[in-house]
Amino acid sequence: MATRLRNNKCTVIGGSGFLGQRLVTKLLEKGYRINILDIRKPPVTEGVKFFSADLCCKEDILPAIQDVNVVFHCASPPPSNDNRELFYKVNYTGTKTIIEACKEAGVQKLVLTSSASVVFEGRDLKNGSEDLPYAKKPIDYYSQTKILQEMEVLNANNPEKNFMTIAIRPHGIFGPQDPHLVPVLVQAARSGKMKFVIGNGKNLVDFTYVDNVVHGLILAAENLHSNSHICGKVMTNIGCLHNYF
């Protein structure tokens, strides 16, 4: 059963984005105090403190994670972005800097929003589990840098020094105010570039409702402690997380 965090102060990196805003809303409903770290302010900042930072600058990050128990890392360029330098800077270099800042500030828990694409090489995967190896030939640069990011976070796990990490791997996040997945599909359909198969389609694609991802992230944070078997692990089946913990 989930246990409430002793220190109810959290920082959501990427808290102005689609997933980040939903996470912040749910944390506020549960009574947590929230810092948002992002490059732009969210539409609503009531009840939260906003910090703007370059994720590659530790001195920028530190003020947003002081006296914080858990950091949720949700920041990433969208997969549709074609800026390789930006992917590397945010997903890899930025994450390494976040880890360094967390350790210096005494943050105990780091919860990463990773991606199921880190194990995908363009071939069908059915009933995949956390044991699948990283893709040797990632399908794009987004996935390649997400692999590097996830490895850094999991390798940083060190319960003996009271620093625990976990990665959650959702796929195809959708829901209210989705700026990426559904709008792209709609635009592709309107332009005639995509045909939807209804009925006996043989391809299987997992989509994850945004609030289920949020639920999983919070469960991960609340159950992450030095004696927990989830330390330094990845979780893929968001829908069953409440049964796993």
Short mmCIF file of C-alpha atoms in Angstrom, two decimals, residues 16 24 29 35 148 174 190 196 209:
data_model
loop_
_atom_site.label_atom_id
_atom_site.label_comp_id
_atom_site.label_asym_id
_atom_site.label_seq_id
_atom_site.Cartn_x
_atom_site.Cartn_y
_atom_site.Cartn_z
CA SER A 16 4.54 23.23 -17.41
CA VAL A 24 1.14 18.95 -10.45
CA GLU A 29 -5.05 17.58 -4.61
CA ASN A 35 7.91 23.57 -7.08
CA LEU A 148 21.23 7.28 -22.14
CA PHE A 174 -2.91 10.86 -24.39
CA ARG A 190 -6.95 15.17 -42.54
CA PHE A 196 -7.25 4.19 -39.72
CA TYR A 209 -4.02 7.68 -20.46
#
